[in-house]
Coordinates of C-alpha atoms in Angstrom, one line a residue:
M16 CA 39.7 71.0 10.0
A17 CA 40.0 67.8 11.9
M18 CA 43.1 67.8 11.4
S19 CA 43.6 71.6 12.9
I20 CA 41.8 70.3 15.6
M21 CA 44.1 67.2 16.3
S22 CA 46.6 69.3 16.4
L23 CA 45.7 71.3 19.7
A24 CA 44.4 68.9 21.0
G25 CA 48.0 67.3 21.2
Y26 CA 49.1 70.7 23.1
F27 CA 46.5 71.0 25.2
Y28 CA 46.3 66.7 25.9
D29 CA 50.6 67.6 25.3
V30 CA 50.5 65.0 23.3
G31 CA 53.5 65.4 20.9
F32 CA 52.8 63.0 17.7
L33 CA 49.5 64.8 17.5
Y34 CA 51.7 68.2 15.9
R35 CA 54.4 66.9 15.0
P36 CA 54.1 63.2 13.7
A37 CA 57.7 62.1 14.1
E38 CA 60.2 64.2 16.6
D39 CA 62.8 64.5 13.8
Q40 CA 59.8 67.0 11.9
V41 CA 58.2 70.5 11.9
A42 CA 55.3 70.7 14.3
T43 CA 52.3 72.2 13.4
H44 CA 52.3 76.0 14.8
P45 CA 48.9 76.7 17.4
Y46 CA 48.9 79.7 15.0
T47 CA 48.9 77.3 11.4
A48 CA 46.1 75.2 13.7
I49 CA 43.6 78.0 14.7
Q50 CA 43.8 79.9 11.8
A51 CA 43.3 76.1 9.3
F52 CA 40.0 75.7 11.4
M53 CA 38.3 79.2 10.4
I54 CA 39.5 79.4 6.9
G55 CA 38.2 76.0 7.1
L56 CA 34.8 76.5 9.2
C57 CA 34.2 79.7 6.7
I58 CA 34.9 78.4 3.4
V59 CA 32.2 75.6 4.9
L60 CA 29.6 77.9 5.2
N61 CA 29.8 80.2 2.7
R62 CA 26.5 79.6 1.4
P63 CA 23.7 82.1 -0.1
G64 CA 22.2 83.5 3.9
R65 CA 25.1 81.5 5.7
R66 CA 27.8 84.1 4.6
Q67 CA 27.2 86.9 6.5
H68 CA 27.7 84.7 10.2
I69 CA 31.5 83.5 8.0
K70 CA 32.5 87.5 7.8
W71 CA 33.3 88.2 11.4
I72 CA 35.7 84.8 11.2
L73 CA 37.3 86.3 8.3
T74 CA 38.1 89.3 10.1
V75 CA 39.8 87.3 13.0
S76 CA 41.7 84.7 10.7
L77 CA 43.3 88.5 8.7
L78 CA 43.9 90.1 12.0
L79 CA 46.0 87.0 13.3
S80 CA 47.8 87.2 9.8
L81 CA 48.3 90.7 10.2
S82 CA 49.6 89.9 13.8
W83 CA 52.3 87.6 12.8
L84 CA 53.3 90.0 9.8
A85 CA 53.8 92.7 12.4
D86 CA 55.7 90.3 14.5
E87 CA 58.0 89.3 12.0
I88 CA 58.2 92.3 10.7
L89 CA 59.1 94.4 13.7
G90 CA 60.1 91.7 16.2
S91 CA 57.0 92.3 19.0
N92 CA 54.9 89.8 20.1
I93 CA 51.8 89.5 19.4
V94 CA 51.0 86.3 17.6
N95 CA 52.4 84.7 21.8
T96 CA 49.7 86.4 23.2
I97 CA 46.9 86.1 21.6
I98 CA 47.3 82.7 20.8
P99 CA 46.8 79.5 23.5
F100 CA 50.0 77.1 23.7
T101 CA 52.1 79.6 21.8
D102 CA 54.7 78.7 24.9
V103 CA 54.4 74.8 24.5
A104 CA 55.7 76.0 20.0
L105 CA 58.6 78.8 21.3
S106 CA 60.3 76.0 24.1
E107 CA 60.2 73.5 21.0
H108 CA 62.0 76.4 18.5
N109 CA 64.5 77.3 21.7
A110 CA 65.2 73.6 22.3
G111 CA 66.2 72.9 17.9
K112 CA 62.7 71.6 17.6
I113 CA 61.5 73.0 14.9
N114 CA 58.3 74.7 16.0
H115 CA 57.6 78.2 13.7
V116 CA 55.0 79.9 11.4
G117 CA 57.1 79.7 7.8
I118 CA 56.7 82.8 5.2
N119 CA 56.1 79.8 3.4
T120 CA 52.8 79.5 5.2
F121 CA 51.2 82.8 5.6
I122 CA 51.1 83.2 2.4
T123 CA 49.5 80.3 2.1
F124 CA 46.7 80.9 4.4
L125 CA 46.4 84.9 3.3
L126 CA 46.1 82.9 -0.5
I127 CA 42.5 81.4 1.0
W128 CA 42.0 83.5 3.0
F129 CA 41.5 85.9 -1.1
S130 CA 39.0 83.3 -2.7
V131 CA 37.2 83.5 0.4
A132 CA 36.8 86.9 0.5
M133 CA 35.6 87.0 -3.4
K134 CA 33.9 84.1 -2.7
A135 CA 32.4 86.3 -0.7
F136 CA 31.3 88.3 -2.7
N137 CA 30.3 86.1 -6.0
Y138 CA 34.0 87.4 -7.6
N139 CA 34.4 83.5 -8.8
L140 CA 37.2 83.6 -10.8
G141 CA 39.4 86.3 -8.5
S142 CA 38.1 83.4 -5.4
Q143 CA 39.5 80.6 -8.0
S144 CA 42.8 82.2 -9.6
A145 CA 43.8 83.4 -5.7
A146 CA 43.0 79.0 -4.4
F147 CA 45.5 78.2 -8.1
A148 CA 47.6 80.2 -6.7
A149 CA 47.4 78.8 -3.0
L150 CA 47.3 75.4 -4.2
S151 CA 51.2 75.4 -5.1
F152 CA 52.6 76.2 -1.8
P153 CA 51.5 73.4 -0.4
S154 CA 52.2 70.8 -2.9
L155 CA 56.1 71.8 -3.1
S156 CA 56.1 71.8 0.2
L157 CA 55.0 68.1 -0.3
F158 CA 57.6 67.3 -3.4
G159 CA 60.2 68.6 -0.8
Y160 CA 58.4 65.9 1.3
A161 CA 58.6 63.5 -1.4
Y162 CA 62.1 63.9 -2.4
T163 CA 63.9 64.6 1.6
I164 CA 65.0 68.5 -0.1
T165 CA 64.2 70.6 2.9
P166 CA 63.9 73.6 1.3
F167 CA 61.0 73.2 -1.1
H168 CA 58.5 73.2 2.3
G169 CA 61.1 75.2 5.3
E170 CA 59.3 75.2 8.0
M171 CA 55.9 74.1 7.0
S172 CA 55.3 71.0 8.7
L173 CA 53.8 67.4 7.0
L174 CA 50.0 68.2 9.1
S175 CA 50.2 71.8 7.4
T176 CA 50.6 70.5 4.4
A177 CA 48.3 67.9 4.5
N178 CA 45.8 70.8 5.7
L179 CA 46.5 73.8 3.3
L180 CA 46.4 71.5 0.3
L181 CA 42.7 70.7 1.5
L182 CA 41.3 74.0 2.4
S183 CA 43.0 74.7 -1.4
C184 CA 41.4 72.5 -3.4
A185 CA 38.5 73.3 -0.7
A186 CA 38.9 77.1 -2.3
L187 CA 38.6 75.5 -5.8
W188 CA 35.7 73.0 -5.2
S189 CA 33.5 75.8 -4.1
T190 CA 33.9 77.8 -7.3
A191 CA 33.8 74.5 -9.2
N192 CA 30.6 75.8 -11.3
H193 CA 32.2 78.7 -13.3
G194 CA 36.1 79.6 -15.5
V195 CA 39.1 76.8 -15.8
V196 CA 37.3 74.3 -13.0
R197 CA 33.7 74.3 -14.0
A198 CA 36.0 72.8 -17.3
I199 CA 37.5 70.6 -15.8
L200 CA 35.1 68.8 -13.9
S201 CA 32.6 68.6 -17.0
P202 CA 30.8 65.4 -17.5
Y203 CA 31.8 66.2 -21.6
I204 CA 34.9 65.1 -23.3
G205 CA 36.6 68.2 -22.9
G206 CA 36.9 67.7 -18.9
Q207 CA 37.7 63.6 -19.4
I208 CA 40.0 64.7 -21.4
A209 CA 41.1 67.1 -19.6
R210 CA 41.8 64.8 -15.9
F211 CA 42.8 62.3 -17.6
Q212 CA 45.9 64.4 -18.8
F213 CA 45.6 66.1 -15.4
A214 CA 46.8 62.7 -13.7
T215 CA 49.1 60.7 -16.0
G216 CA 50.9 64.0 -16.5
C217 CA 51.5 65.3 -12.8
I218 CA 51.5 61.6 -12.3
F219 CA 54.6 60.4 -14.3
A220 CA 56.4 63.9 -13.3
F221 CA 55.7 63.4 -9.9
F222 CA 57.2 59.8 -9.4
L223 CA 60.2 59.9 -13.2
G224 CA 61.7 63.0 -10.6
Y225 CA 61.5 60.7 -7.4
L226 CA 63.5 58.5 -9.0
V227 CA 66.0 60.2 -10.7
V228 CA 66.2 61.7 -7.3
K229 CA 66.8 59.1 -5.0
S230 CA 69.5 57.8 -7.8
I231 CA 71.5 61.1 -7.6
A232 CA 74.0 61.1 -4.0
S233 CA 74.6 64.9 -4.5
I234 CA 71.8 67.0 -2.1
Q235 CA 72.7 69.7 -5.0
Y236 CA 71.2 68.3 -7.8
S237 CA 68.7 66.1 -6.2
G238 CA 66.9 70.4 -6.0
V239 CA 68.0 70.7 -9.0
V240 CA 65.2 68.0 -10.2
G241 CA 63.1 68.1 -8.0
A242 CA 63.0 71.9 -8.7
Y243 CA 62.0 70.8 -11.9
A244 CA 60.0 68.5 -11.6
V245 CA 57.9 70.5 -10.1
A246 CA 57.7 73.2 -12.5
V247 CA 57.3 70.3 -15.0
C248 CA 54.4 69.1 -13.0
W249 CA 52.4 72.7 -12.7
L250 CA 53.5 73.3 -16.4
I251 CA 51.3 70.5 -17.0
I252 CA 48.5 71.8 -14.6
I253 CA 48.4 74.8 -16.6
L254 CA 48.0 73.6 -20.3
V255 CA 46.0 71.2 -19.5
T256 CA 43.6 73.3 -16.9
I257 CA 43.7 76.5 -20.9
S258 CA 43.2 73.6 -23.3
A259 CA 39.7 72.5 -21.2
A260 CA 39.1 75.5 -21.1
L261 CA 39.8 76.3 -24.5
F262 CA 37.4 73.3 -25.4
E263 CA 34.9 73.6 -23.3
R264 CA 33.9 77.1 -24.7
S265 CA 33.5 75.5 -28.1
D266 CA 32.2 72.2 -27.6
K267 CA 29.5 73.8 -25.3
I268 CA 28.5 75.6 -28.0
R269 CA 28.6 72.7 -30.1
R270 CA 26.6 71.2 -27.1
R271 CA 24.3 74.8 -27.6
I272 CA 23.6 74.6 -31.1
E273 CA 22.6 70.5 -30.9
N274 CA 20.5 71.9 -28.1
Q275 CA 18.5 74.0 -30.6
L276 CA 18.4 71.6 -33.3
A277 CA 16.5 68.5 -31.1
N278 CA 14.3 71.4 -29.6
S279 CA 13.5 71.9 -33.2
A280 CA 12.9 69.1 -34.5
R281 CA 10.5 68.8 -31.4
T282 CA 8.7 72.4 -31.4
D283 CA 6.7 74.3 -33.2
P284 CA 8.0 77.0 -34.7
L285 CA 5.0 79.4 -34.6
T286 CA 4.0 78.3 -31.1
S287 CA 6.6 76.9 -29.4
L288 CA 4.2 74.1 -29.1
M289 CA 4.7 71.1 -29.3
N290 CA 5.3 69.9 -32.9
R291 CA 3.2 66.5 -34.4
R292 CA 5.7 64.1 -33.7
A293 CA 6.5 64.9 -29.9
F294 CA 2.9 64.9 -29.8
N295 CA 3.1 61.3 -30.9
E296 CA 5.6 60.3 -28.8
V297 CA 4.3 62.0 -25.3
L298 CA 1.2 59.2 -26.6
K299 CA 3.0 56.5 -27.0
Y300 CA 4.4 56.8 -23.3
E301 CA 1.2 58.0 -21.4
A302 CA -1.0 55.8 -22.9
G303 CA 1.2 52.7 -21.5
R304 CA 1.5 53.9 -18.2
T305 CA -1.9 54.1 -19.0
N306 CA -2.3 50.2 -19.2
R307 CA -0.1 49.8 -16.8
Y308 CA -1.4 51.5 -14.0
G309 CA -4.5 52.1 -15.2
T310 CA -4.4 55.6 -14.7
K311 CA -6.7 58.3 -16.5
A312 CA -5.3 60.2 -19.4
V313 CA -7.6 62.3 -22.0
L314 CA -7.1 63.4 -25.8
I315 CA -8.3 66.7 -27.3
L316 CA -9.3 68.0 -30.1
M317 CA -9.4 72.0 -30.5
D318 CA -9.6 73.3 -33.9
I319 CA -9.7 77.6 -33.5
D320 CA -13.4 78.7 -35.8
H321 CA -14.0 80.5 -39.3
F322 CA -10.6 80.5 -39.1
K323 CA -9.6 80.9 -43.4
G324 CA -12.5 84.0 -42.1
V325 CA -9.2 85.9 -40.1
N326 CA -6.8 85.3 -42.4
D327 CA -9.7 86.9 -45.7
T328 CA -10.1 89.8 -43.4
Y329 CA -7.3 90.7 -41.5
G330 CA -4.4 89.0 -43.7
H331 CA -1.8 85.8 -42.6
P332 CA 0.2 88.8 -40.0
A333 CA -2.9 88.5 -38.0
G334 CA -3.7 85.0 -38.2
D335 CA -0.6 83.7 -36.8
E336 CA -1.6 86.6 -34.2
V337 CA -3.8 84.3 -33.5
L338 CA -2.6 81.3 -33.5
K339 CA 0.5 82.9 -30.9
T340 CA -1.8 83.7 -29.3
I341 CA -4.2 80.6 -28.6
A342 CA -1.1 78.9 -28.0
A343 CA -0.4 81.0 -25.0
T344 CA -3.6 80.7 -23.8
I345 CA -2.8 77.2 -23.9
R346 CA 0.1 76.4 -22.1
D347 CA -0.9 79.0 -19.6
N348 CA -4.3 77.1 -18.0
I349 CA -3.1 73.0 -18.0
R350 CA -0.6 71.8 -15.9
D351 CA 2.8 71.1 -16.4
T352 CA 2.3 67.6 -16.3
D353 CA 0.3 67.6 -19.2
S354 CA 1.5 68.4 -23.1
A355 CA -0.1 70.2 -25.7
C356 CA 1.0 70.8 -29.5
R357 CA -0.4 72.2 -32.5
F358 CA -1.5 69.5 -35.2
G359 CA -1.3 70.9 -37.5
G360 CA -3.2 74.4 -39.2
E361 CA -5.5 75.8 -36.9
E362 CA -6.3 72.7 -34.7
F363 CA -4.2 72.3 -31.3
A364 CA -3.6 69.0 -29.5
I365 CA -4.1 68.6 -25.5
L366 CA -3.5 65.5 -23.3
L367 CA -4.1 65.4 -19.8
S368 CA -2.2 62.9 -18.2
D369 CA -4.2 61.4 -14.6
T370 CA -6.8 63.4 -15.7
S371 CA -10.8 61.8 -15.8
P372 CA -13.7 62.4 -18.6
E373 CA -15.3 64.7 -16.4
G374 CA -11.6 66.6 -15.7
G375 CA -11.2 66.8 -18.8
L376 CA -14.5 68.2 -20.3
T377 CA -14.1 70.7 -16.9
V378 CA -10.4 72.0 -18.3
S379 CA -11.6 72.2 -22.3
H380 CA -15.2 74.4 -21.4
A381 CA -12.9 76.8 -19.0
L382 CA -10.6 76.6 -22.2
R383 CA -13.2 77.2 -24.7
K384 CA -14.0 80.5 -21.7
V385 CA -11.2 81.9 -21.5
I386 CA -10.4 81.8 -26.0
E387 CA -14.1 83.7 -26.4
E388 CA -13.0 86.1 -24.0
T389 CA -9.9 87.1 -25.2
D390 CA -8.9 90.2 -27.4
I391 CA -6.9 89.6 -29.8
V392 CA -4.7 92.8 -30.7
P393 CA -2.8 92.5 -33.5
S394 CA -1.6 95.7 -33.8
P395 CA -3.4 98.7 -32.5
E396 CA -5.6 99.2 -35.2
Q397 CA -6.9 95.8 -35.5
S398 CA -8.5 93.4 -32.3
I399 CA -9.7 90.5 -33.1
K400 CA -12.1 87.7 -31.2
V401 CA -12.5 83.8 -32.3
T402 CA -13.6 80.7 -30.0
A403 CA -12.7 77.5 -30.6
S404 CA -14.6 74.3 -30.8
F405 CA -13.4 71.0 -29.2
G406 CA -13.0 67.3 -28.9
L407 CA -12.2 65.1 -25.9
T408 CA -12.3 61.8 -25.1
Q409 CA -10.6 59.2 -23.1
L410 CA -7.4 57.6 -23.9
A411 CA -7.2 54.5 -23.4
E412 CA -4.5 51.1 -23.7
N413 CA -2.4 51.5 -26.0
R414 CA -5.0 51.9 -28.3
I415 CA -3.6 56.0 -29.9
E416 CA -5.6 55.8 -33.1
E417 CA -8.9 54.7 -32.1
A418 CA -8.7 57.6 -29.4
M419 CA -7.5 60.0 -32.1
I420 CA -10.5 59.2 -33.6
R421 CA -13.1 59.2 -31.7
A422 CA -12.0 62.6 -30.7
D423 CA -12.0 64.4 -34.6
T424 CA -15.8 62.3 -34.3
A425 CA -16.6 64.7 -31.2
L426 CA -14.7 68.1 -32.5
Y427 CA -16.6 67.1 -36.2
Q428 CA -20.0 66.2 -34.1
S429 CA -19.2 70.7 -31.5
K430 CA -18.9 71.9 -35.0
E431 CA -21.9 69.9 -36.3
R432 CA -23.9 71.4 -33.5
G433 CA -22.4 75.1 -33.3
R434 CA -18.8 75.3 -33.0
N435 CA -18.5 77.2 -29.5
R436 CA -19.1 73.5 -27.9
V437 CA -17.5 71.1 -26.2
S438 CA -18.1 67.4 -26.9
V439 CA -17.2 64.4 -25.7
H440 CA -17.1 60.9 -27.1
V441 CA -16.6 58.2 -24.6
L442 CA -15.5 54.9 -23.5
A443 CA -18.6 53.0 -22.8
P444 CA -18.4 50.4 -20.2
P445 CA -19.2 46.7 -20.7
R446 CA -22.0 45.2 -18.6
H447 CA -21.0 42.4 -16.2
N448 CA -24.2 40.4 -16.5
V449 CA -23.5 40.4 -20.0
Y450 CA -20.2 38.2 -21.8
C451 CA -18.9 40.3 -25.1
R452 CA -15.0 40.5 -25.5
R453 CA -14.7 43.6 -27.4
S454 CA -17.3 45.1 -25.4
N455 CA -14.8 47.9 -25.1
Q456 CA -13.6 49.1 -28.8
T457 CA -18.6 50.2 -28.2
V458 CA -18.8 53.9 -27.3
R459 CA -20.6 55.6 -26.5
Q460 CA -20.9 59.8 -27.9
L461 CA -22.4 63.3 -25.3
A462 CA -22.4 66.5 -26.5
F463 CA -22.7 69.7 -24.6

């Protein structure tokens, strides 16, 4: 959009080099500058929640395009009537300086317009295809200016070429999460290879064509070589994008399988909670954090009461349903920052980060009550009620095994006192008036 504003400012202040960098070059027509500004504004605003605003801009842009087409076919004068500064462009054109909108410029704008419009209606692949097609015209014009082959750029100025290249790339970038553009920009190996092939292939073909064209005196043969270089570049682009898309598709399947394997190594298949290995990793991390920053964390061990009786009475499928329901209840009653795992059999472990023993006691009592009141229905004919016993302790420093022993001791105490209750095994604070090097291992047992 900056180049469009610069060109219009050149017409407004009568500064020719702002829209015609050199006297012998093609100028940027006011129609081109205004269309580029409007379409660039649409690309910027083409976001969810803002798309209502761009429909009017797209409508005006389309009317301008139809006006230009009517002028070319019917010989009318609509564009010169509604577009400012066209009198300057017309006088320059009559004086022998090229200042006119070429058919390549019109088609490029039309393709970018379709790309932006389809993006506004969430047709991302169609938008991407139109943007790729639009990119071909300014890229051909760029070859024309580099190789000094006038038919390649026609009446598209160098400023318009740069402007349309940027607009085409911006339209492509707006669909970066879809199709071949996503494959090319992928951070994985397929995308890295595609970007390397794309860059090296196009740069090599461009400079090889440039050297050959400059070494040939005949203009006729220069055009043939230039066309060949353009064709090779686009062949490389097409082949690289297709191969990148195919590679990304297969690599995506591989990544999904790897993620599934990684999740299965960390997840209990029945309850979808963490398994013991993953939970131990979280314990180590949290223990290190409490040691470094002095935060508090609570470890809870929970066991379903008389679970063997559930299996014996209702069968193992019903017992599995009980385990899944209890796991879902745990997930629903802890925070996202907390962790839970199936510790083994009917035993579960919960880690409450940034929580005091009093807070852990509150959570345990609430969870115990919810489990007690939950009706588990493994089948329409069955309804099961279970209870659970809890043992909790504070996670201190890096002594995970000691915390496990304390939590297990508290859990055993809950079962000894009749089950369906919570017991706490906490670290006793050291006495300030008595020196005791190992006071942090003194414990106090409380039962609730």
